[in-house]
XYZ file of C-alpha atoms in Angstrom:
377
model
C 10.137 38.890 76.772
C 13.765 39.813 76.055
C 16.188 38.386 73.515
C 18.508 36.405 75.692
C 19.860 34.075 72.915
C 23.263 34.946 71.593
C 22.375 34.997 67.982
C 24.011 38.376 67.069
C 27.737 37.285 67.359
C 27.089 33.830 66.088
C 24.924 34.463 63.097
C 26.447 37.780 61.947
C 29.899 36.095 62.145
C 28.448 33.821 59.573
C 27.943 36.604 57.217
C 31.283 38.207 57.835
C 33.166 34.828 57.400
C 31.907 33.572 54.125
C 32.567 36.082 51.396
C 33.272 33.376 48.958
C 32.519 33.455 45.180
C 31.699 30.153 43.563
C 29.714 28.470 40.887
C 25.995 27.782 41.601
C 25.252 24.310 43.053
C 24.684 21.608 40.664
C 21.845 19.159 40.716
C 18.300 20.119 41.593
C 19.116 23.887 41.531
C 20.397 23.742 37.900
C 17.029 22.264 36.833
C 15.059 25.078 38.489
C 17.307 27.673 36.742
C 15.825 26.619 33.416
C 12.336 27.647 34.473
C 11.142 31.276 34.294
C 12.265 33.106 37.456
C 9.401 34.139 39.615
C 9.767 37.009 42.063
C 7.225 37.617 44.843
C 6.329 41.100 46.234
C 6.523 41.303 50.059
C 3.015 41.583 51.371
C 1.916 44.895 52.767
C 1.327 44.704 56.530
C -2.299 45.498 57.665
C -3.973 45.832 60.952
C -2.658 47.534 64.106
C 0.653 49.170 63.518
C 3.259 49.526 66.230
C 5.258 52.707 66.258
C 8.284 52.781 63.788
C 11.033 55.292 63.361
C 13.540 56.081 60.633
C 17.055 54.597 60.806
C 19.959 54.492 58.493
C 23.059 52.307 57.922
C 25.573 53.526 55.485
C 23.771 54.275 52.184
C 20.619 52.344 53.317
C 17.705 53.965 54.936
C 14.964 51.871 56.722
C 12.359 51.997 59.501
C 12.277 49.758 62.482
C 10.187 49.522 65.713
C 10.697 52.625 67.872
C 11.072 50.447 70.990
C 14.083 48.617 69.533
C 17.518 49.671 70.843
C 20.913 49.656 69.093
C 23.133 46.863 69.928
C 26.797 46.428 69.828
C 27.897 45.500 66.244
C 29.746 42.234 66.022
C 32.210 42.790 63.312
C 33.527 45.349 60.721
C 31.148 44.241 58.057
C 27.986 44.857 60.241
C 26.575 48.320 59.675
C 23.727 48.323 62.225
C 22.126 45.943 64.700
C 18.843 46.644 66.460
C 16.583 44.611 68.686
C 14.114 44.340 71.609
C 10.559 43.618 72.728
C 7.427 44.799 71.011
C 4.835 45.723 73.587
C 5.606 42.501 75.538
C 4.154 40.257 72.661
C 7.414 39.197 71.140
C 11.081 39.948 70.730
C 13.239 40.185 67.710
C 16.523 41.328 66.247
C 17.685 42.611 62.921
C 21.145 43.522 61.468
C 22.402 44.764 58.107
C 25.896 43.784 56.934
C 27.872 44.885 53.861
C 30.119 42.268 52.186
C 33.034 43.795 50.296
C 35.660 41.413 48.963
C 38.086 41.097 46.140
C 36.002 42.298 43.124
C 32.242 42.017 42.756
C 30.199 39.910 44.941
C 26.670 39.004 43.852
C 23.777 38.147 46.085
C 23.621 34.707 44.577
C 27.387 34.001 45.337
C 26.937 35.301 48.859
C 24.033 33.187 49.645
C 25.662 30.084 48.217
C 28.781 30.479 50.328
C 27.246 31.533 53.535
C 24.929 28.453 53.333
C 27.711 26.053 52.359
C 30.560 27.126 54.548
C 28.759 28.284 57.777
C 24.986 27.891 58.102
C 25.010 24.300 57.132
C 27.308 23.609 60.121
C 25.058 25.127 62.745
C 23.018 22.928 65.066
C 19.839 21.599 63.344
C 19.976 24.290 60.653
C 17.152 23.598 58.250
C 16.144 25.900 55.305
C 12.338 25.989 55.136
C 11.688 28.588 52.387
C 13.761 30.209 49.566
C 12.408 32.536 46.980
C 13.229 35.630 44.858
C 11.446 38.738 46.081
C 10.897 42.417 45.368
C 11.057 44.626 48.445
C 11.861 48.173 49.690
C 9.815 51.383 49.562
C 10.136 51.322 45.733
C 9.087 47.595 45.577
C 11.804 47.337 42.972
C 14.830 46.113 44.936
C 15.487 42.434 44.101
C 16.657 40.010 46.699
C 16.752 36.420 47.728
C 14.800 35.513 50.893
C 15.723 32.552 52.861
C 13.907 31.369 56.039
C 15.475 28.750 58.258
C 15.195 27.041 61.605
C 18.115 26.315 63.851
C 19.151 25.993 67.469
C 21.355 28.478 69.315
C 22.425 27.659 72.793
C 19.595 25.181 73.021
C 16.924 27.754 71.962
C 14.760 27.049 68.796
C 15.374 29.999 66.485
C 13.670 31.384 63.346
C 16.012 33.204 60.996
C 15.150 35.177 57.901
C 17.993 36.440 55.747
C 17.654 38.676 52.638
C 20.596 38.627 50.230
C 20.653 41.716 47.873
C 22.962 44.093 46.084
C 23.405 47.844 45.815
C 21.912 49.492 42.728
C 25.141 49.291 40.600
C 25.648 45.572 41.533
C 29.112 45.978 43.057
C 28.465 45.231 46.718
C 26.240 42.494 48.336
C 24.305 42.915 51.588
C 22.599 40.766 54.091
C 19.558 41.869 56.108
C 19.209 39.343 58.895
C 16.112 38.886 61.101
C 16.023 36.654 64.225
C 13.255 35.606 66.706
C 12.365 32.635 68.740
C 10.470 30.069 66.823
C 7.252 30.411 68.804
C 6.987 34.150 67.885
C 7.034 33.670 64.100
C 3.451 34.771 63.676
C 4.074 37.915 65.712
C 7.425 38.879 64.245
C 7.038 37.998 60.584
C 4.726 41.044 59.807
C 7.273 43.287 61.659
C 10.066 41.930 59.549
C 8.136 42.426 56.380
C 7.311 45.974 57.303
C 11.021 46.650 57.809
C 11.661 45.111 54.375
C 9.103 47.431 52.713
C 10.743 50.463 54.220
C 14.326 49.840 52.798
C 15.677 52.408 50.345
C 19.150 53.313 49.053
C 19.570 56.901 50.056
C 19.732 59.218 46.990
C 18.527 56.474 44.628
C 15.503 57.269 42.395
C 12.361 55.610 43.514
C 11.498 54.973 39.860
C 14.826 53.223 39.283
C 14.886 49.500 38.626
C 17.549 47.910 40.813
C 19.660 45.435 39.033
C 19.803 41.777 40.054
C 22.938 39.582 39.748
C 21.749 38.340 36.391
C 21.181 41.945 35.145
C 24.802 43.003 35.952
C 26.697 40.600 33.797
C 27.508 43.515 31.418
C 29.743 45.046 34.124
C 33.391 44.849 33.146
C 34.921 41.617 34.553
C 37.382 42.012 37.345
C 39.151 38.845 36.094
C 41.345 37.776 33.145
C 41.269 34.434 31.449
C 44.492 32.391 31.134
C 44.962 29.489 28.815
C 48.117 27.758 30.140
C 50.760 27.046 27.628
C 52.341 24.201 29.504
C 49.248 22.453 31.068
C 45.819 21.650 29.710
C 44.284 24.130 32.054
C 42.333 27.409 31.790
C 41.468 29.733 34.738
C 40.348 33.254 35.470
C 42.579 35.216 37.779
C 42.284 38.749 39.273
C 42.899 41.478 36.668
C 46.276 43.197 37.065
C 48.014 40.334 38.639
C 51.382 39.159 37.314
C 51.545 35.729 35.648
C 54.578 33.523 34.987
C 54.329 30.307 32.924
C 57.014 27.673 33.119
C 57.753 24.171 31.776
C 58.141 21.407 34.206
C 56.081 20.791 37.373
C 55.050 24.374 38.033
C 53.294 25.507 34.883
C 51.483 28.514 36.395
C 52.568 31.083 39.079
C 50.498 34.253 39.718
C 51.130 37.001 42.228
C 49.159 40.153 43.075
C 47.664 42.363 45.661
C 44.101 43.035 46.898
C 42.515 46.383 47.325
C 44.286 46.771 50.657
C 47.732 46.106 49.114
C 48.206 42.711 50.665
C 49.957 40.147 48.552
C 48.703 36.614 47.674
C 50.127 33.914 45.367
C 48.319 31.361 43.192
C 50.156 28.480 41.668
C 49.379 25.233 39.815
C 51.713 22.147 40.128
C 51.369 19.027 38.084
C 52.799 15.557 38.171
C 52.111 12.093 36.858
C 48.976 10.400 38.286
C 49.629 7.085 39.953
C 47.496 4.533 38.022
C 46.186 2.796 41.258
C 45.750 5.894 43.472
C 42.592 7.854 44.062
C 42.817 11.697 44.258
C 42.418 11.321 48.010
C 45.482 9.144 48.087
C 47.375 11.841 46.172
C 46.152 14.547 48.581
C 47.313 12.485 51.568
C 50.702 11.802 50.084
C 51.361 15.356 49.067
C 50.173 16.829 52.350
C 52.417 14.398 54.242
C 55.476 15.154 52.155
C 55.158 18.935 51.556
C 52.765 20.354 54.137
C 53.015 18.611 57.518
C 56.797 19.459 57.886
C 55.987 23.066 58.115
C 55.922 24.671 61.592
C 52.538 24.623 63.338
C 50.859 22.915 60.313
C 47.115 22.555 60.731
C 44.530 21.375 58.299
C 41.386 23.487 58.843
C 39.099 21.317 56.657
C 38.959 19.061 53.673
C 36.128 17.694 51.500
C 35.392 16.301 48.141
C 34.043 18.951 45.806
C 32.773 19.377 42.163
C 33.965 22.570 40.644
C 34.998 24.188 37.454
C 33.310 24.964 34.161
C 33.294 23.871 30.528
C 32.161 20.255 31.153
C 28.729 18.884 31.953
C 29.801 16.871 34.916
C 32.263 19.330 36.411
C 35.684 18.527 37.752
C 35.810 16.055 40.741
C 38.457 16.915 43.275
C 39.322 17.572 46.938
C 39.372 21.159 48.393
C 41.436 21.759 51.467
C 42.057 24.725 53.784
C 45.135 24.834 55.981
C 47.422 27.127 57.996
C 51.094 26.821 58.909
C 53.924 29.277 59.963
C 56.521 30.520 57.630
C 59.852 28.701 58.396
C 61.821 31.915 58.347
C 59.563 34.754 59.630
C 57.108 32.784 61.703
C 54.216 34.586 60.214
C 51.050 32.538 59.713
C 50.267 31.525 56.223
C 46.734 30.749 55.127
C 46.448 28.356 52.246
C 43.612 27.057 50.056
C 44.364 23.941 47.978
C 42.413 22.000 45.328
C 43.605 18.566 44.101
C 42.223 17.162 40.799
C 43.354 15.100 37.897
C 42.918 14.158 34.332
C 43.901 10.882 32.585
C 47.599 11.512 32.732
C 48.461 13.961 35.497
C 47.411 15.228 38.915
C 47.098 18.958 39.485
C 47.478 20.985 42.721
C 45.998 24.492 42.585
C 46.986 26.638 45.608
C 46.383 30.123 46.881
C 48.374 31.427 49.859
C 48.769 34.627 51.815
C 49.967 35.815 55.220
C 47.925 39.044 55.298
C 44.525 38.488 53.629
C 41.428 37.940 55.642
C 40.041 34.462 55.519
C 36.810 35.704 53.898
C 38.642 37.329 51.056
C 40.824 34.276 50.542
C 37.681 32.074 50.289
C 36.049 34.453 47.832
C 39.016 34.793 45.475
C 39.959 31.138 45.555
C 36.356 29.879 44.940
C 36.025 32.287 41.986
C 39.186 30.701 40.472
C 37.901 27.211 41.138
C 34.496 28.084 39.513
C 36.284 29.224 36.337
C 38.695 26.257 36.090
C 38.625 24.199 32.884
C 40.471 21.140 31.761
C 40.939 22.070 28.130
C 40.966 18.542 26.748
C 37.514 18.082 28.220
C 35.766 21.047 26.670
């Protein structure tokens, strides 16, 4: 049986899209975080062994079924994609993608954002298992394994994604496995065998690879700002220029990413209408300041809880939009968060004409995750 479902482009686009850094989800997950973390070892495959051969993708070496053929990579983040039949008993597909954004990206951040911003929107997507694992030929690479069911072009699909980091914790990867749901029993041992063959080339087999939690000592790529003219504290990318002002624009930050592309971050404030909700404010400001722009388009909007420094988080609205610059005609991408305290409403925005959407998401949500209303600390 051949793989005729179009999972490659769809599901690896997921992984290319959502390089977003954010705070861990609140609720049930925060309760689990207090318990000792258990990590399973991937079980060794036993019984008849189909032929495997060595492969490599960037700095990663691994083995895969000899019968599998290279497939066209779907995006610049994907390093390798293989797939095919196994002696007529089942078909599957695997891909490895490297996710490099602005600053460090942890496996935990990557999982959170891929799930939230893409996978959750796929037809009938349902996570059936998530756990911490040790894998690789050293059995010391730490990862997060997530199994899910979904539908692709009407076909019931099984997907296994492993989120992990390189040994120095600076780059996050996804190892993505796909098969039809009726072949789970056949394909899972094959997927596990691939997992047990993974190794970072040149890395010592006795080395203990660092998890996201173990890399917190790495120098931060952000700087904290306690605003002088607003009760707000945020983290922003190291090396960016900050201006603080009195009036309704207390914070303005400008800088460039690794590719030399400029982005702007700003905070505006104004009195909060006593009878309006934050959604009323968002609607009013959008109508007055955004919709007049050429080709204005709201990509999405949803209520969110974000920030740090308070038990309940900050309740607000997060919106993504695009429009054309009134002078140059260039498309501007903009991320916006609306929130308020007892006296004022605040609008945090990040905009750029040249950044990739994935890098915008990552940088903006890292800022949101760091946000603090100082009078609520």
